[in-house]
Short mmCIF file of C-alpha atoms and ligand atoms in Angstrom, two decimals:
data_model
loop_
_atom_site.label_atom_id
_atom_site.label_comp_id
_atom_site.label_asym_id
_atom_site.label_seq_id
_atom_site.Cartn_x
_atom_site.Cartn_y
_atom_site.Cartn_z
CA MET R 1 0.00 0.00 0.00
CA LYS R 2 1.12 3.55 -0.72
CA LYS R 3 2.23 5.60 2.28
CA VAL R 4 2.05 9.17 3.50
CA TYR R 5 4.73 10.14 6.01
CA PHE R 6 3.63 12.10 9.05
CA ILE R 7 6.58 14.15 10.29
CA THR R 8 6.38 16.36 13.37
CA GLY R 9 8.74 19.25 13.91
CA SER R 10 10.08 20.33 17.30
CA GLN R 11 13.47 21.19 18.83
CA ASP R 12 15.75 20.09 21.69
CA LEU R 13 15.29 23.14 23.92
CA TYR R 14 12.21 21.87 25.73
CA GLY R 15 13.72 18.78 27.31
CA GLU R 16 12.80 15.09 27.09
CA GLU R 17 9.48 15.31 28.87
CA VAL R 18 8.01 17.72 26.30
CA LEU R 19 9.48 15.72 23.41
CA LEU R 20 7.87 12.56 24.78
CA GLN R 21 4.51 14.34 24.81
CA VAL R 22 5.12 15.64 21.26
CA ALA R 23 5.77 12.07 20.10
CA GLU R 24 2.72 10.79 21.95
CA ASP R 25 0.39 13.42 20.41
CA SER R 26 1.87 12.86 16.94
CA LYS R 27 1.16 9.12 17.17
CA VAL R 28 -2.42 9.83 18.21
CA ILE R 29 -2.99 12.18 15.26
CA ALA R 30 -1.26 9.93 12.71
CA SER R 31 -3.27 6.97 13.95
CA TYR R 32 -6.53 8.96 13.85
CA LEU R 33 -5.87 9.98 10.24
CA ASN R 34 -4.98 6.40 9.42
CA ASP R 35 -8.36 5.22 10.71
CA ARG R 36 -10.26 7.90 8.82
CA ILE R 37 -8.49 7.79 5.45
CA ASP R 38 -8.72 4.71 3.22
CA GLY R 39 -6.39 3.46 0.52
CA VAL R 40 -3.17 4.78 1.99
CA GLU R 41 -1.15 4.22 5.15
CA ILE R 42 -0.33 7.29 7.25
CA GLU R 43 3.08 6.41 8.65
CA TYR R 44 4.16 8.08 11.87
CA CYS R 45 7.81 9.18 11.76
CA SER R 46 9.99 10.11 14.73
CA THR R 47 9.96 13.79 15.67
CA VAL R 48 12.57 15.85 13.91
CA ARG R 49 14.44 18.13 16.29
CA ASP R 50 17.51 19.29 14.35
CA GLU R 51 18.94 19.60 10.85
CA ALA R 52 20.27 16.04 10.72
CA SER R 53 16.93 14.45 11.63
CA CYS R 54 15.11 16.71 9.13
CA VAL R 55 17.46 15.66 6.34
CA GLU R 56 17.13 12.01 7.32
CA ALA R 57 13.31 12.11 7.33
CA CYS R 58 12.98 14.08 4.07
CA ALA R 59 15.58 11.98 2.24
CA ARG R 60 13.84 8.79 3.39
CA ALA R 61 10.50 10.10 2.07
CA THR R 62 12.09 11.07 -1.24
CA ASN R 63 13.75 7.67 -1.68
CA ASP R 64 10.77 5.55 -0.61
CA LYS R 65 8.96 4.66 -3.83
CA ASP R 66 5.81 3.80 -1.85
CA CYS R 67 5.71 7.23 -0.22
CA ILE R 68 3.38 9.51 -2.21
CA ALA R 69 3.36 12.53 0.09
CA VAL R 70 4.58 14.04 3.34
CA ILE R 71 2.51 15.69 6.04
CA THR R 72 4.46 18.00 8.35
CA TRP R 73 3.13 19.40 11.60
CA MET R 74 4.87 21.85 13.94
CA HIS R 75 3.60 20.80 17.37
CA THR R 76 5.98 23.24 19.06
CA PHE R 77 8.26 25.91 17.76
CA SER R 78 10.81 24.39 15.35
CA PRO R 79 13.50 26.89 14.28
CA ALA R 80 13.23 26.74 10.53
CA LYS R 81 16.89 26.96 9.51
CA MET R 82 17.01 23.33 10.57
CA TRP R 83 14.42 22.57 7.83
CA ILE R 84 16.32 24.15 4.91
CA LYS R 85 18.45 21.19 3.89
CA GLY R 86 15.63 18.69 4.51
CA LEU R 87 13.12 20.59 2.39
CA GLN R 88 15.75 20.86 -0.34
CA PHE R 89 15.96 17.05 -0.33
CA LEU R 90 12.18 16.58 -0.38
CA LYS R 91 10.77 15.64 -3.79
CA LYS R 92 7.31 14.50 -2.69
CA PRO R 93 4.07 16.52 -2.47
CA LEU R 94 4.02 18.36 0.84
CA LEU R 95 1.10 19.11 3.12
CA HIS R 96 1.73 21.55 5.93
CA PHE R 97 -0.86 20.55 8.52
CA HIS R 98 -1.54 23.52 10.78
CA THR R 99 -3.36 21.69 13.56
CA GLN R 100 -3.23 21.15 17.31
CA ALA R 101 -3.48 18.17 19.64
CA ASN R 102 -6.21 20.10 21.47
CA GLU R 103 -9.38 21.52 19.96
CA LYS R 104 -10.30 23.96 22.72
CA LEU R 105 -8.21 26.10 25.02
CA PRO R 106 -8.24 24.72 28.61
CA TYR R 107 -9.18 28.09 30.11
CA ASP R 108 -9.08 26.89 33.71
CA SER R 109 -5.70 25.20 33.60
CA ILE R 110 -3.72 26.91 30.85
CA ASP R 111 -0.21 27.84 31.96
CA MET R 112 3.19 28.45 30.31
CA ASP R 113 3.95 24.72 30.07
CA PHE R 114 0.80 24.30 27.96
CA MET R 115 1.75 27.33 25.87
CA ASN R 116 5.23 25.96 25.14
CA LEU R 117 3.95 22.55 24.15
CA ASN R 118 0.99 23.63 21.97
CA GLN R 119 2.27 26.39 19.79
CA THR R 120 1.54 25.43 16.19
CA ALA R 121 0.15 28.96 15.74
CA HIS R 122 3.72 30.10 16.33
CA GLY R 123 5.86 27.23 15.02
CA GLY R 124 3.75 26.83 11.89
CA ARG R 125 4.51 30.41 10.89
CA GLU R 126 8.28 30.00 11.30
CA TYR R 127 8.16 26.80 9.23
CA GLY R 128 5.81 28.37 6.66
CA PHE R 129 8.25 31.23 6.16
CA ILE R 130 11.13 28.97 5.19
CA ALA R 131 8.93 26.92 2.86
CA SER R 132 7.86 30.15 1.12
CA ARG R 133 11.42 31.47 1.07
CA LEU R 134 12.58 28.20 -0.55
CA GLY R 135 9.65 28.30 -3.00
CA VAL R 136 8.38 24.90 -1.89
CA LYS R 137 5.04 24.17 -3.57
CA ARG R 138 2.79 22.80 -0.84
CA GLU R 139 -0.73 22.67 0.49
CA VAL R 140 -1.54 24.32 3.82
CA ILE R 141 -4.52 22.92 5.73
CA VAL R 142 -5.65 24.66 8.91
CA GLY R 143 -7.94 23.20 11.56
CA TYR R 144 -8.46 20.68 14.32
CA TYR R 145 -7.51 17.25 13.01
CA GLN R 146 -10.80 15.60 14.01
CA HIS R 147 -13.03 18.13 12.27
CA GLU R 148 -14.86 16.62 9.32
CA ASP R 149 -14.02 19.41 6.86
CA VAL R 150 -10.34 19.10 7.76
CA ILE R 151 -10.35 15.34 7.13
CA GLU R 152 -12.09 15.93 3.78
CA LYS R 153 -9.39 18.40 2.75
CA ILE R 154 -6.64 15.93 3.66
CA LYS R 155 -8.38 13.19 1.66
CA LYS R 156 -8.53 15.46 -1.36
CA PHE R 157 -4.85 16.33 -0.99
CA ILE R 158 -4.02 12.63 -0.87
CA ASP R 159 -6.09 11.97 -4.03
CA VAL R 160 -4.08 14.60 -5.88
CA ALA R 161 -0.76 13.40 -4.40
CA ARG R 162 -1.60 9.86 -5.52
CA ALA R 163 -2.29 11.20 -9.02
CA VAL R 164 1.06 13.02 -9.04
CA ASP R 165 2.80 9.79 -8.06
CA PHE R 166 0.87 7.95 -10.80
CA SER R 167 1.93 10.63 -13.30
CA LYS R 168 5.60 10.15 -12.45
CA ASN R 169 5.30 6.48 -13.47
CA LEU R 170 2.92 6.81 -16.41
CA LYS R 171 3.73 5.21 -19.77
CA VAL R 172 1.78 6.36 -22.82
CA ALA R 173 1.77 4.37 -26.08
CA MET R 174 1.17 6.38 -29.25
CA PHE R 175 -0.10 4.23 -32.12
CA GLY R 176 1.09 6.36 -34.98
CA SER R 177 1.78 10.03 -34.43
CA ASN R 178 -0.51 13.01 -34.06
CA MET R 179 -2.94 13.90 -36.84
CA ARG R 180 -1.20 15.62 -39.71
CA GLU R 181 -1.11 19.45 -39.51
CA VAL R 182 -2.95 19.59 -36.16
CA ALA R 183 -1.24 21.95 -33.70
CA VAL R 184 -2.93 21.68 -30.33
CA THR R 185 -2.62 17.90 -29.96
CA ASP R 186 1.14 18.13 -30.52
CA GLY R 187 3.70 18.94 -27.84
CA ASP R 188 7.18 18.54 -26.45
CA ARG R 189 7.31 14.94 -25.28
CA VAL R 190 10.76 15.32 -23.77
CA GLU R 191 9.56 18.24 -21.66
CA SER R 192 6.46 16.21 -20.66
CA GLN R 193 8.76 13.52 -19.34
CA ILE R 194 11.02 15.98 -17.52
CA LYS R 195 8.10 17.79 -15.91
CA TYR R 196 5.47 15.10 -15.33
CA GLY R 197 7.38 11.84 -15.70
CA TRP R 198 5.36 10.68 -18.72
CA ASN R 199 7.17 8.15 -20.85
CA VAL R 200 5.54 8.72 -24.25
CA ASN R 201 6.68 6.62 -27.18
CA TYR R 202 5.52 5.76 -30.66
CA TYR R 203 4.55 2.22 -31.68
CA GLY R 204 3.70 0.95 -35.14
CA ILE R 205 0.04 0.02 -35.46
CA GLY R 206 1.37 -3.29 -36.84
CA ASP R 207 2.42 -4.24 -33.29
CA LEU R 208 -1.26 -4.06 -32.31
CA VAL R 209 -2.44 -5.75 -35.53
CA ALA R 210 -0.25 -8.77 -34.70
CA LEU R 211 -2.07 -9.13 -31.37
CA VAL R 212 -5.48 -8.63 -33.05
CA ASN R 213 -4.72 -11.45 -35.49
CA ALA R 214 -3.67 -13.74 -32.62
CA VAL R 215 -7.00 -13.46 -30.73
CA THR R 216 -8.50 -16.94 -30.20
CA GLU R 217 -12.11 -18.01 -30.75
CA GLU R 218 -12.47 -18.66 -27.00
CA GLU R 219 -11.29 -15.17 -26.12
CA LEU R 220 -13.63 -13.70 -28.70
CA ASP R 221 -16.66 -15.70 -27.50
CA ALA R 222 -16.05 -14.64 -23.90
CA LYS R 223 -15.76 -10.97 -24.88
CA MET R 224 -18.93 -11.10 -27.01
CA ALA R 225 -20.81 -12.74 -24.12
CA GLU R 226 -19.63 -9.91 -21.86
CA TYR R 227 -20.94 -7.31 -24.33
CA ALA R 228 -24.28 -9.13 -24.59
CA SER R 229 -24.65 -9.07 -20.80
CA LEU R 230 -23.91 -5.35 -20.52
CA TYR R 231 -25.30 -3.70 -23.62
CA ILE R 232 -28.27 -3.70 -25.98
CA MET R 233 -27.20 -5.22 -29.31
CA ASN R 234 -28.78 -2.76 -31.70
CA THR R 235 -27.23 -4.16 -34.86
CA ASP R 236 -27.28 -7.20 -37.13
CA ASN R 237 -23.68 -6.64 -38.10
CA ILE R 238 -22.20 -8.94 -35.45
CA ASP R 239 -19.06 -9.34 -37.53
CA ALA R 240 -18.26 -5.63 -37.07
CA VAL R 241 -18.78 -5.94 -33.31
CA LYS R 242 -16.46 -8.96 -33.19
CA GLU R 243 -13.80 -6.88 -34.93
CA GLN R 244 -13.93 -4.34 -32.07
CA ALA R 245 -13.96 -7.14 -29.50
CA LYS R 246 -10.66 -8.35 -30.97
CA TYR R 247 -9.24 -4.83 -30.73
CA GLU R 248 -10.17 -4.62 -27.06
CA ILE R 249 -8.55 -7.97 -26.29
CA ALA R 250 -5.41 -6.94 -28.20
CA LEU R 251 -5.27 -3.51 -26.56
CA ASP R 252 -5.59 -5.06 -23.10
CA LYS R 253 -2.68 -7.40 -23.84
CA PHE R 254 -0.55 -4.63 -25.32
CA MET R 255 -1.16 -2.26 -22.41
CA GLN R 256 -0.56 -4.88 -19.75
CA ALA R 257 2.57 -6.30 -21.38
CA GLY R 258 4.13 -2.85 -21.73
CA GLY R 259 2.89 -1.42 -18.42
CA PHE R 260 1.03 1.38 -20.23
CA GLY R 261 -1.64 3.49 -18.54
CA ALA R 262 -2.73 5.44 -21.61
CA TYR R 263 -2.62 5.42 -25.41
CA THR R 264 -3.43 7.37 -28.52
CA ASP R 265 -4.36 6.33 -32.04
CA THR R 266 -5.13 8.15 -35.27
CA PHE R 267 -7.52 7.40 -38.10
CA GLN R 268 -4.71 8.35 -40.52
CA ASP R 269 -2.65 5.31 -39.51
CA LEU R 270 -4.76 2.16 -39.28
CA HIS R 271 -2.84 -0.16 -41.61
CA GLY R 272 -4.07 -3.69 -41.01
CA LEU R 273 -7.13 -2.68 -38.96
CA ARG R 274 -10.48 -2.85 -40.73
CA GLN R 275 -12.09 -0.26 -38.44
CA LEU R 276 -11.06 2.68 -36.31
CA PRO R 277 -11.11 1.37 -32.71
CA GLY R 278 -14.43 2.66 -31.33
CA LEU R 279 -16.23 0.29 -29.01
CA ALA R 280 -12.80 -1.11 -28.08
CA THR R 281 -11.45 2.28 -27.02
CA GLN R 282 -14.67 3.14 -25.20
CA ARG R 283 -14.29 -0.09 -23.22
CA MET R 284 -10.63 0.67 -22.45
CA MET R 285 -11.52 4.14 -21.15
CA GLY R 286 -14.26 2.56 -19.02
CA LYS R 287 -11.52 0.50 -17.34
CA GLY R 288 -9.49 3.62 -16.55
CA TYR R 289 -7.01 3.74 -19.42
CA GLY R 290 -6.29 7.24 -20.65
CA PHE R 291 -7.07 7.89 -24.29
CA GLY R 292 -6.40 10.72 -26.70
CA ALA R 293 -7.68 10.65 -30.28
CA GLU R 294 -5.62 11.84 -33.26
CA GLY R 295 -2.35 11.29 -31.40
CA ASP R 296 -3.25 13.60 -28.54
CA TYR R 297 -0.82 12.25 -25.93
CA LYS R 298 -1.36 15.11 -23.44
CA THR R 299 -5.11 14.54 -23.14
CA SER R 300 -4.50 10.79 -23.01
CA ALA R 301 -2.08 11.16 -20.10
CA LEU R 302 -4.37 13.62 -18.29
CA GLY R 303 -7.26 11.17 -18.69
CA ALA R 304 -5.35 8.40 -16.92
CA ILE R 305 -4.10 10.77 -14.20
CA PHE R 306 -7.54 12.24 -13.50
CA TRP R 307 -9.05 8.76 -13.41
CA GLU R 308 -6.49 7.89 -10.72
CA MET R 309 -7.29 11.11 -8.83
CA ALA R 310 -11.03 10.35 -8.96
CA LYS R 311 -10.68 6.78 -7.65
CA GLY R 312 -13.08 6.18 -4.78
CA ARG R 313 -15.20 9.23 -5.59
CA CYS R 314 -18.63 9.38 -7.20
CA GLY R 315 -18.83 10.69 -10.75
CA SER R 316 -17.61 10.14 -14.30
CA THR R 317 -14.27 10.94 -15.91
CA GLY R 318 -13.14 10.63 -19.53
CA PHE R 319 -11.93 11.98 -22.84
CA MET R 320 -14.18 14.55 -24.47
CA GLU R 321 -14.36 16.96 -27.38
CA ASP R 322 -16.33 20.17 -27.77
CA TYR R 323 -18.25 19.30 -30.93
CA THR R 324 -21.16 21.64 -31.67
CA TYR R 325 -23.40 24.22 -29.97
CA ASP R 326 -27.02 25.06 -29.42
CA PHE R 327 -26.95 28.86 -29.61
CA THR R 328 -30.52 29.46 -28.36
CA LYS R 329 -30.31 32.81 -26.57
CA GLY R 330 -30.04 32.30 -22.79
CA ASP R 331 -30.18 28.52 -23.08
CA GLU R 332 -26.94 27.80 -24.87
CA VAL R 333 -25.45 24.37 -24.50
CA VAL R 334 -22.36 22.49 -25.71
CA LEU R 335 -22.75 19.08 -27.29
CA GLY R 336 -19.65 17.06 -26.49
CA ALA R 337 -18.81 13.80 -28.20
CA HIS R 338 -16.18 12.35 -30.51
CA MET R 339 -16.20 10.40 -33.74
CA LEU R 340 -16.67 7.25 -31.61
CA GLU R 341 -14.62 7.41 -28.46
CA VAL R 342 -16.78 8.51 -25.53
CA SER R 343 -16.25 6.63 -22.27
CA PRO R 344 -19.21 4.56 -21.04
CA ASP R 345 -18.33 6.04 -17.63
CA PHE R 346 -20.53 8.94 -18.86
CA ALA R 347 -23.55 6.75 -19.68
CA SER R 348 -26.89 7.59 -18.07
CA THR R 349 -28.78 5.15 -20.30
CA GLN R 350 -27.89 1.55 -21.06
CA PRO R 351 -25.42 1.69 -23.96
CA LYS R 352 -26.51 0.31 -27.32
CA VAL R 353 -23.99 -1.37 -29.57
CA GLU R 354 -24.45 0.08 -33.06
CA VAL R 355 -22.59 -0.01 -36.36
CA HIS R 356 -22.53 3.01 -38.65
CA PRO R 357 -20.21 4.32 -41.37
CA LEU R 358 -17.65 6.86 -40.12
CA GLY R 359 -17.45 9.18 -43.13
CA ILE R 360 -13.74 9.81 -42.52
CA GLY R 361 -10.63 7.66 -42.83
CA GLY R 362 -11.95 5.28 -45.53
CA LYS R 363 -12.34 2.26 -43.25
CA GLU R 364 -15.21 -0.17 -42.62
CA ALA R 365 -18.19 0.97 -40.53
CA PRO R 366 -17.09 0.66 -36.89
CA ALA R 367 -19.08 -0.62 -33.93
CA ARG R 368 -19.52 1.80 -31.06
CA LEU R 369 -21.51 2.28 -27.84
CA VAL R 370 -24.27 4.88 -28.12
CA PHE R 371 -25.86 6.41 -25.00
CA ASP R 372 -27.09 9.63 -23.40
CA GLY R 373 -24.83 11.35 -20.89
CA VAL R 374 -24.86 12.03 -17.16
CA ASP R 375 -25.62 15.41 -15.63
CA GLY R 376 -24.16 17.29 -12.67
CA ASP R 377 -21.41 19.75 -11.80
CA GLY R 378 -18.04 19.09 -13.36
CA VAL R 379 -14.86 20.39 -14.91
CA ALA R 380 -13.45 20.34 -18.43
CA VAL R 381 -9.66 20.39 -18.47
CA CYS R 382 -7.06 20.55 -21.20
CA MET R 383 -3.30 20.94 -21.36
CA VAL R 384 -1.62 22.94 -24.09
CA ASP R 385 2.06 23.42 -24.92
CA MET R 386 2.77 27.17 -25.04
CA GLY R 387 6.32 26.65 -26.30
CA ASN R 388 8.11 27.70 -23.13
CA ARG R 389 5.76 25.97 -20.67
CA PHE R 390 2.65 23.84 -20.43
CA ARG R 391 -0.65 25.43 -19.48
CA LEU R 392 -3.64 23.74 -17.86
CA ILE R 393 -7.01 25.29 -18.60
CA CYS R 394 -9.82 24.28 -16.29
CA ALA R 395 -13.43 25.31 -16.86
CA LYS R 396 -16.16 24.76 -14.33
CA ILE R 397 -19.13 23.34 -16.24
CA GLU R 398 -22.63 22.08 -15.56
CA LEU R 399 -23.49 18.87 -17.35
CA VAL R 400 -27.15 18.78 -18.31
CA LYS R 401 -29.58 16.17 -19.60
CA GLN R 402 -30.08 16.43 -23.34
CA PRO R 403 -33.33 18.37 -23.76
CA LYS R 404 -34.58 16.26 -26.69
CA GLU R 405 -33.95 12.87 -28.25
CA MET R 406 -31.34 12.77 -31.02
CA PRO R 407 -32.46 9.62 -32.86
CA LYS R 408 -30.11 10.04 -35.81
CA LEU R 409 -26.92 10.88 -33.87
CA PRO R 410 -24.85 7.67 -34.03
CA VAL R 411 -22.43 8.49 -31.18
CA ALA R 412 -22.55 8.77 -27.41
CA ARG R 413 -22.75 12.35 -26.21
CA ILE R 414 -22.87 14.55 -23.16
CA MET R 415 -24.10 18.14 -22.93
CA TRP R 416 -23.04 20.98 -20.70
CA LYS R 417 -23.40 24.66 -19.96
CA LEU R 418 -20.46 27.05 -19.65
CA LYS R 419 -19.73 29.54 -16.86
CA PRO R 420 -20.26 32.41 -16.24
CA ASP R 421 -22.31 32.28 -19.47
CA HIS R 422 -21.83 30.64 -22.82
CA ALA R 423 -20.32 33.59 -24.70
CA THR R 424 -17.90 34.51 -21.88
CA GLY R 425 -16.91 30.93 -21.09
CA ALA R 426 -16.22 29.97 -24.71
CA ALA R 427 -14.36 33.23 -25.46
CA ALA R 428 -12.24 32.83 -22.31
CA TRP R 429 -11.31 29.28 -23.32
CA ILE R 430 -10.31 30.48 -26.79
CA TYR R 431 -8.27 33.46 -25.48
CA ALA R 432 -6.44 31.02 -23.19
CA GLY R 433 -5.59 28.80 -26.17
CA GLY R 434 -7.70 25.94 -24.88
CA ALA R 435 -7.94 22.77 -26.97
CA HIS R 436 -10.95 21.05 -28.52
CA HIS R 437 -9.96 17.87 -26.68
CA THR R 438 -10.46 17.79 -22.92
CA VAL R 439 -10.88 15.50 -19.99
CA VAL R 440 -14.30 16.05 -18.46
CA SER R 441 -14.98 14.92 -14.91
CA THR R 442 -17.93 15.14 -12.56
CA ALA R 443 -15.80 13.54 -9.83
CA LEU R 444 -13.19 16.28 -9.69
CA THR R 445 -13.38 19.97 -8.86
CA VAL R 446 -11.48 23.10 -9.85
CA GLU R 447 -9.69 22.85 -6.47
CA ASP R 448 -8.34 19.38 -7.33
CA VAL R 449 -7.03 20.59 -10.68
CA ARG R 450 -5.55 23.73 -9.10
CA LEU R 451 -3.74 21.59 -6.54
CA PHE R 452 -2.43 19.26 -9.25
CA ALA R 453 -1.16 22.35 -11.10
CA LYS R 454 0.49 23.67 -7.95
CA LEU R 455 2.19 20.41 -6.99
CA THR R 456 3.50 19.94 -10.55
CA ASP R 457 4.42 23.62 -10.89
CA THR R 458 2.16 24.04 -13.92
CA GLU R 459 0.55 27.27 -15.08
CA ILE R 460 -3.24 27.16 -14.75
CA VAL R 461 -6.07 29.29 -16.10
CA VAL R 462 -9.44 28.77 -14.41
CA ILE R 463 -12.72 29.72 -16.05
CA ASP R 464 -15.66 29.84 -13.64
CA GLU R 465 -18.60 31.96 -12.47
CA HIS R 466 -16.22 34.84 -11.65
CA THR R 467 -14.53 35.02 -15.06
CA ASP R 468 -14.36 38.46 -16.61
CA LEU R 469 -12.93 38.67 -20.12
CA GLY R 470 -11.02 41.91 -19.49
CA LYS R 471 -9.34 40.59 -16.35
CA LEU R 472 -8.70 37.24 -17.98
CA GLN R 473 -6.84 38.82 -20.90
CA SER R 474 -4.70 40.82 -18.48
CA GLU R 475 -4.01 37.63 -16.52
CA LEU R 476 -2.93 35.88 -19.73
CA GLU R 477 -0.54 38.73 -20.55
CA MET R 478 0.92 38.49 -17.04
CA LEU R 479 1.37 34.74 -17.44
CA ASP R 480 3.22 35.24 -20.75
CA LEU R 481 5.47 37.80 -19.09
CA LEU R 482 6.07 35.58 -16.07
CA ALA R 483 7.04 32.64 -18.29
CA LYS R 484 9.60 34.83 -20.07
CA LEU R 485 11.16 35.83 -16.74
CA LYS R 486 11.50 32.24 -15.51
MN1 MN O 501 -10.71 14.82 -31.95
#
């Protein structure tokens, strides 16, 4: 199981008795968090009291591949020069927990001994200064450790820290390259690896075709039976569905053998495949694999990372594309879909398996899952390469039920409204250079994406109910200037 280190800061000046109490309280808090937070072990570490113990604790966290984050708490005052070298060693997401062992002040008994022991209000500021001076990107959470809202904030931090750890180990397979002449799906893959850890490499589609051709009748029968149990077969063209079933089996084998968490393909490079993977890719996304169409490796990687971040939460997460609008005044709505590849994680109706011609790419009519989408609050997020840095753009959106049936639309779709209004939201996205491909999630919030941006030192532009186009354009100019200064 992944671990989060819980490190308490103090100093030697108080004597052994106080340090024993510091250790005792730290164990109680670490153990309380451990009981309340699932999926990760909160590991109590010995109190650090000088530079050497800080360095030892931070270096151990950095070198422990199971450690995804560090929580630090200043129970007492902890002179912060002793933290400099340790924080310089620390390469894991950091949470500065500004809490106390006690919730309330003991008005009747409080004396100077109590004051010296319980001074996070004081020690946390000294420690916070050095973290700011060193430019350490971290989350600060303030409050009594048993309060529900405080626990929720820590859980969210851990979700994002787990996603950062996942990112550092993510392998993305690109079948083919990105779609010819398309700008926004392209990017600096070396820089992606330096900054986010993504190992992104190209594979010939022939490597996948070999696995497709090796699928056995037994494997195929089992996969078709699985489809029949989950979906409505709304086609007579079973042969086309079997073709996609083979792709899914082959993709699963390819991804597992290579340790990949995400992939891309492109309809311009399908040599040896009779169809563009549709149903197959939808199924892969439904299992949590990241996907980016037309060679979009950035959206593919983000999809896998956000899926990891959303684990254990309610909601849907997947690849999306802004496709077309309803411009009805005051009731504008975005119709999001793709040629085929919409994750069944977004389904609000039982998916139907259908086969229709694609009209692009010159291949056979592909099988796909068709369904209506979920509703609820969500985010649409993209990453673009601005040349000298990556930029995340995160829009708060409201997914809505489709107002009418669309009987002739042969793809799955979701619909959403922009904030603060359609014209402002869409213009803001375009000024920011936002892509047509996104990851949409109803499980994640703007705060999660902001924290991911902070912990990975990534520029972020947020579009929400407060967005003002004048201020946004000034902000974008400032961001350009800032990037030049860095
Ligand atoms: Mn596309």
